[in-house]
Amino acid sequence: MKRVLIICGATATGKTALAVDCAKALGSEVISADSQLVYRGLRIGTAKPTAAEMHGVPHHLIDIVPADANFSVSDYEERALPIIDRLLKADKSPVVCGGTGFYVNSLLYNLGYGNVRADLSVRAKYEALLEERGKEHIHSLLSSVDPESAQKLHVNDVKRVVRALEIYEVSGRKKSEQNDELKPRFDYLAVAIDYPREQLYRRIDCRVDIMFNSGLIDEVRGLLNAGIDKNCQSMQAIGYKEVLEGLKNGLNDSTMRGIIKTNTRHYAKRQITFFKKLKGIVWLKPEEADADNVLRLLNGQ
């Protein structure tokens, strides 16, 4: 059985180009693990790869839902796992590429919830609260009774948040006490490109400048005109939420750029912290991050 190749790490480190090169060499396909690339209409602010950048390599989990849709980690897992299974059965190494740690973990590990029975009335209660008061509220409820699980579950992963609350109410025990199975579903190699911090920050600044020069503000205006507002999940992404606030408050281009650069740097640090916990991850120096080196690692050389 082939190994799954995971190319992850911080934003603006060149993951997409490396994934394409590796997939071409492997005769395989790329599965995006980026929570913003799933949305149609968000192109500039997500640095969505163009057809030219894909070099004919099939890409999955990009442009799959409208910009006003909710899309959880559970939804991602349900769509991505069958693609991985198909490629492995075809004796190909799937290439998973992205910086959304919750997405990567959902593929690698079976983060289930034990054998606690379902209680549809309890679930319906929390789903009604979700509808009435929003995802942040139910996530805060979970934080109050099971902070360990709340820390692991993203606020957007409402299916699992509701299920964790259901488990607590039905069993009287925290979901975090249920011992999820942490054995990987399949053999994998995870790599990330480890730029020195100041060099990474320069790359981030450059990417943000390119986004603005490519028309990020006009892209956000177009989304607003299409009825996509700040309450949509897609508009919580760095780049979009700052431009929305900037347009609302009359901020100039330079100010918005600065805020986005700062927030992206903070996000990159959180990504690095997250992926450092991934078992067996290999951190590559930028000069080592080419397909030949990665494939040698994949083949155990």
Coordinates of C-alpha atoms in Angstrom, one line a residue:
M1 CA 0.0 0.0 0.0
K2 CA 1.3 3.4 -0.9
R3 CA 1.9 6.1 1.7
V4 CA -0.1 9.3 1.8
L5 CA 2.0 12.5 1.4
I6 CA 1.0 15.5 3.5
I7 CA 2.4 18.9 2.6
C8 CA 1.4 21.2 5.3
G9 CA 2.7 24.1 7.4
A10 CA 2.4 27.9 7.5
T11 CA 0.8 30.1 4.8
A12 CA 3.0 31.5 2.1
T13 CA 5.6 28.8 2.3
G14 CA 5.2 27.3 -1.2
K15 CA 3.1 24.3 -0.4
T16 CA 1.0 24.4 -3.5
A17 CA 3.9 24.4 -6.0
L18 CA 5.7 21.6 -4.1
A19 CA 2.5 19.5 -4.0
V20 CA 2.0 19.9 -7.7
D21 CA 5.6 18.9 -8.5
C22 CA 5.3 15.8 -6.2
A23 CA 1.9 14.8 -7.6
K24 CA 3.2 15.1 -11.2
A25 CA 6.2 12.9 -10.3
L26 CA 3.9 10.3 -8.6
G27 CA 1.3 10.3 -11.3
S28 CA -1.2 11.2 -8.6
E29 CA -3.7 13.9 -7.5
V30 CA -3.8 16.7 -5.0
I31 CA -6.4 17.0 -2.2
S32 CA -6.6 20.5 -0.8
A33 CA -6.6 20.8 3.0
D34 CA -7.4 24.5 3.1
S35 CA -10.7 25.6 4.7
Q36 CA -11.1 28.7 2.4
L37 CA -10.3 27.1 -0.9
V38 CA -13.6 25.1 -0.7
Y39 CA -15.6 28.3 -1.4
R40 CA -16.5 29.5 -4.9
G41 CA -15.9 33.2 -5.6
L42 CA -13.0 33.6 -3.2
R43 CA -10.0 33.6 -5.5
I44 CA -7.7 36.5 -4.8
G45 CA -7.8 36.5 -1.0
T46 CA -7.3 32.8 -0.7
A47 CA -4.4 32.7 -3.2
K48 CA -6.4 30.0 -5.0
P49 CA -4.2 28.1 -7.5
T50 CA -4.9 28.8 -11.1
A51 CA -5.2 26.2 -13.8
A52 CA -1.7 27.1 -15.0
E53 CA -0.3 26.6 -11.5
M54 CA -2.0 23.2 -11.3
H55 CA -0.1 22.0 -14.4
G56 CA -2.8 19.6 -15.3
V57 CA -2.7 17.8 -12.0
P58 CA -6.2 17.0 -10.7
H59 CA -7.1 19.0 -7.6
H60 CA -9.9 18.2 -5.2
L61 CA -11.9 20.1 -2.5
I62 CA -11.5 23.4 -4.3
D63 CA -14.5 25.5 -5.4
I64 CA -17.0 22.9 -4.1
V65 CA -19.5 25.1 -2.1
P66 CA -21.0 28.6 -2.6
A67 CA -19.6 31.4 -0.6
D68 CA -22.6 31.6 1.7
A69 CA -22.5 28.0 2.7
N70 CA -21.4 26.5 6.0
F71 CA -18.7 23.9 5.7
S72 CA -17.3 21.9 8.7
V73 CA -14.4 19.6 9.3
S74 CA -16.9 16.8 9.2
D75 CA -18.0 17.8 5.8
Y76 CA -14.4 17.9 4.7
E77 CA -13.7 14.5 6.0
E78 CA -16.7 13.0 4.3
R79 CA -15.6 14.3 1.0
A80 CA -11.9 13.8 1.2
L81 CA -11.5 10.3 2.6
P82 CA -13.2 8.6 -0.4
I83 CA -10.7 10.3 -2.7
I84 CA -7.7 9.1 -0.6
D85 CA -9.2 5.6 -0.5
R86 CA -9.7 5.6 -4.3
L87 CA -6.1 6.6 -5.0
L88 CA -4.6 4.2 -2.5
K89 CA -6.6 1.3 -4.1
A90 CA -5.2 2.4 -7.4
D91 CA -1.7 2.1 -5.9
K92 CA -1.1 5.8 -6.0
S93 CA 0.2 8.1 -3.2
P94 CA -2.4 10.8 -2.5
V95 CA -0.9 14.3 -2.0
V96 CA -2.8 16.3 0.7
C97 CA -1.8 19.9 0.6
G98 CA -2.9 22.7 2.9
G99 CA -2.5 24.6 6.2
T100 CA -5.8 23.9 7.9
G101 CA -4.6 21.6 10.7
F102 CA -8.1 20.4 11.7
Y103 CA -8.6 19.2 8.1
V104 CA -5.3 17.3 8.1
N105 CA -6.0 15.7 11.5
S106 CA -9.5 14.6 10.4
L107 CA -8.0 12.6 7.6
L108 CA -5.1 11.1 9.5
Y109 CA -7.0 10.1 12.6
N110 CA -10.4 8.6 13.4
L111 CA -11.6 11.3 15.8
G112 CA -14.8 9.5 16.8
Y113 CA -16.8 9.8 20.0
G114 CA -16.8 6.3 21.5
N115 CA -19.9 4.3 22.0
V116 CA -22.2 6.8 23.7
R117 CA -25.7 6.3 22.3
A118 CA -27.3 9.0 20.3
D119 CA -30.2 11.0 21.8
L120 CA -32.1 12.8 19.1
S121 CA -34.0 15.0 21.6
V122 CA -30.8 16.3 23.2
R123 CA -29.2 16.8 19.8
A124 CA -32.3 18.7 18.6
K125 CA -32.0 21.0 21.6
Y126 CA -28.5 22.0 20.8
E127 CA -29.2 22.3 17.1
A128 CA -32.0 24.7 18.0
L129 CA -29.6 26.7 20.1
L130 CA -27.2 26.7 17.2
E131 CA -29.9 28.1 14.9
E132 CA -31.0 30.7 17.5
R133 CA -27.7 31.9 19.0
G134 CA -25.0 30.8 16.6
K135 CA -22.0 28.5 16.5
E136 CA -19.9 30.6 18.9
H137 CA -22.5 30.2 21.6
I138 CA -22.6 26.4 21.5
H139 CA -18.9 26.3 21.3
S140 CA -18.8 28.3 24.5
L141 CA -21.2 25.9 26.1
L142 CA -18.8 23.1 25.3
S143 CA -15.9 25.1 26.7
S144 CA -17.8 25.4 30.0
V145 CA -18.3 21.6 30.5
D146 CA -15.5 20.1 28.5
P147 CA -12.7 22.6 27.8
E148 CA -10.3 19.9 26.5
S149 CA -12.7 19.0 23.7
A150 CA -13.6 22.6 22.9
Q151 CA -9.9 23.4 22.5
K152 CA -9.6 20.5 19.9
L153 CA -12.7 21.3 18.0
H154 CA -12.9 24.3 15.7
V155 CA -15.9 26.6 16.3
N156 CA -17.0 25.9 12.7
D157 CA -17.1 22.2 13.2
V158 CA -20.7 22.4 14.6
K159 CA -21.5 18.7 14.0
R160 CA -18.8 17.5 16.3
V161 CA -19.4 20.3 18.8
V162 CA -23.1 19.4 19.1
R163 CA -22.1 15.7 19.3
A164 CA -19.6 16.4 22.2
L165 CA -22.4 18.3 24.1
E166 CA -24.8 15.4 23.5
I167 CA -22.2 12.9 24.8
Y168 CA -21.7 15.0 28.0
E169 CA -25.5 15.3 28.6
V170 CA -26.3 11.7 27.9
S171 CA -23.4 10.0 29.7
G172 CA -22.4 12.6 32.2
R173 CA -18.8 12.2 31.0
K174 CA -16.7 14.5 28.9
K175 CA -16.1 13.6 25.4
S176 CA -12.4 14.1 26.1
E177 CA -12.6 11.1 28.5
Q178 CA -13.8 8.8 25.8
N179 CA -10.3 8.0 24.4
D180 CA -10.5 8.7 20.7
E181 CA -8.5 6.3 18.5
L182 CA -5.2 8.1 17.7
K183 CA -3.7 5.4 15.5
P184 CA -3.3 6.8 12.0
R185 CA -5.8 5.5 9.4
F186 CA -2.9 5.0 6.9
D187 CA 0.8 5.2 6.6
Y188 CA 1.9 8.8 5.8
L189 CA 4.7 11.2 5.4
A190 CA 4.1 14.8 6.5
V191 CA 6.5 17.6 5.5
A192 CA 6.5 21.3 6.0
I193 CA 8.8 24.0 4.7
D194 CA 10.6 25.8 7.6
Y195 CA 11.4 29.3 6.6
P196 CA 13.3 31.5 9.0
R197 CA 10.8 33.8 10.7
E198 CA 11.8 37.1 9.1
Q199 CA 12.0 35.5 5.7
L200 CA 8.5 34.0 6.2
Y201 CA 7.2 37.4 7.2
R202 CA 8.6 39.0 4.0
R203 CA 6.9 36.3 2.0
I204 CA 3.6 37.0 3.8
D205 CA 4.0 40.7 3.2
C206 CA 4.7 40.1 -0.5
R207 CA 1.6 37.8 -0.9
V208 CA -0.7 40.4 0.7
D209 CA 0.7 43.1 -1.6
I210 CA 0.0 40.9 -4.6
M211 CA -3.5 40.3 -3.4
F212 CA -4.3 44.0 -3.2
N213 CA -2.6 44.7 -6.5
S214 CA -4.7 41.9 -8.1
G215 CA -8.0 43.4 -6.9
L216 CA -8.8 42.0 -3.4
I217 CA -10.9 45.0 -2.5
D218 CA -13.0 44.7 -5.7
E219 CA -13.4 41.0 -5.1
V220 CA -14.8 41.7 -1.6
R221 CA -17.1 44.4 -3.1
G222 CA -18.3 41.9 -5.6
L223 CA -19.1 39.3 -2.9
L224 CA -21.0 41.9 -0.9
N225 CA -23.0 42.8 -4.1
A226 CA -23.8 39.1 -4.5
G227 CA -25.3 39.0 -1.0
I228 CA -22.3 37.5 0.8
D229 CA -22.0 39.4 4.1
K230 CA -19.8 39.4 7.2
N231 CA -22.0 36.7 8.9
C232 CA -21.1 34.1 6.3
Q233 CA -18.4 31.6 7.4
S234 CA -16.3 32.3 4.3
M235 CA -16.0 36.0 5.3
Q236 CA -14.3 35.1 8.5
A237 CA -11.1 34.4 6.6
I238 CA -8.1 36.6 7.0
G239 CA -8.1 39.1 4.2
Y240 CA -11.8 39.2 3.7
K241 CA -12.9 40.1 7.2
E242 CA -10.3 43.0 7.4
V243 CA -11.4 44.4 4.0
L244 CA -15.1 44.2 5.1
E245 CA -14.3 46.1 8.2
G246 CA -12.1 48.5 6.3
L247 CA -14.8 49.3 3.8
K248 CA -17.3 49.7 6.6
N249 CA -15.1 52.1 8.5
G250 CA -13.6 54.0 5.6
L251 CA -10.0 52.7 6.0
N252 CA -7.5 53.3 3.3
D253 CA -5.7 50.6 1.2
S254 CA -2.4 51.0 3.2
T255 CA -4.1 50.5 6.6
M256 CA -6.0 47.5 5.5
R257 CA -2.8 45.9 4.1
G258 CA -1.0 46.5 7.3
I259 CA -3.8 44.9 9.4
I260 CA -3.9 41.8 7.1
K261 CA -0.1 41.4 7.2
T262 CA -0.1 41.5 11.0
N263 CA -3.0 39.0 11.3
T264 CA -1.5 36.7 8.7
R265 CA 1.8 36.6 10.6
H266 CA -0.1 35.7 13.8
Y267 CA -2.0 33.0 11.9
A268 CA 1.3 31.6 10.5
K269 CA 2.7 31.3 14.0
R270 CA -0.4 29.4 15.1
Q271 CA -0.1 27.0 12.1
I272 CA 3.5 26.3 13.0
T273 CA 2.6 25.6 16.6
F274 CA -0.2 23.2 15.5
F275 CA 1.9 21.2 13.0
K276 CA 4.8 20.9 15.4
K277 CA 2.6 18.5 17.3
L278 CA 2.0 16.3 14.2
K279 CA 3.7 13.0 14.8
G280 CA 6.7 12.3 12.5
I281 CA 6.5 15.6 10.6
V282 CA 9.7 16.5 8.7
W283 CA 10.6 20.2 8.6
L284 CA 12.5 21.0 5.4
K285 CA 14.8 23.9 4.9
P286 CA 13.6 26.0 1.8
E287 CA 16.6 24.7 -0.3
E288 CA 15.6 21.1 0.6
A289 CA 11.9 21.5 -0.4
D290 CA 11.9 20.0 -3.9
A291 CA 10.0 17.0 -5.2
D292 CA 13.2 14.8 -5.5
N293 CA 13.9 15.1 -1.8
V294 CA 10.3 14.7 -0.7
L295 CA 9.9 11.6 -2.8
R296 CA 13.1 10.1 -1.4
L297 CA 11.6 10.6 2.1
L298 CA 8.3 9.1 0.9
N299 CA 10.1 6.0 -0.3
G300 CA 12.0 5.7 3.0
Q301 CA 15.4 6.7 1.6

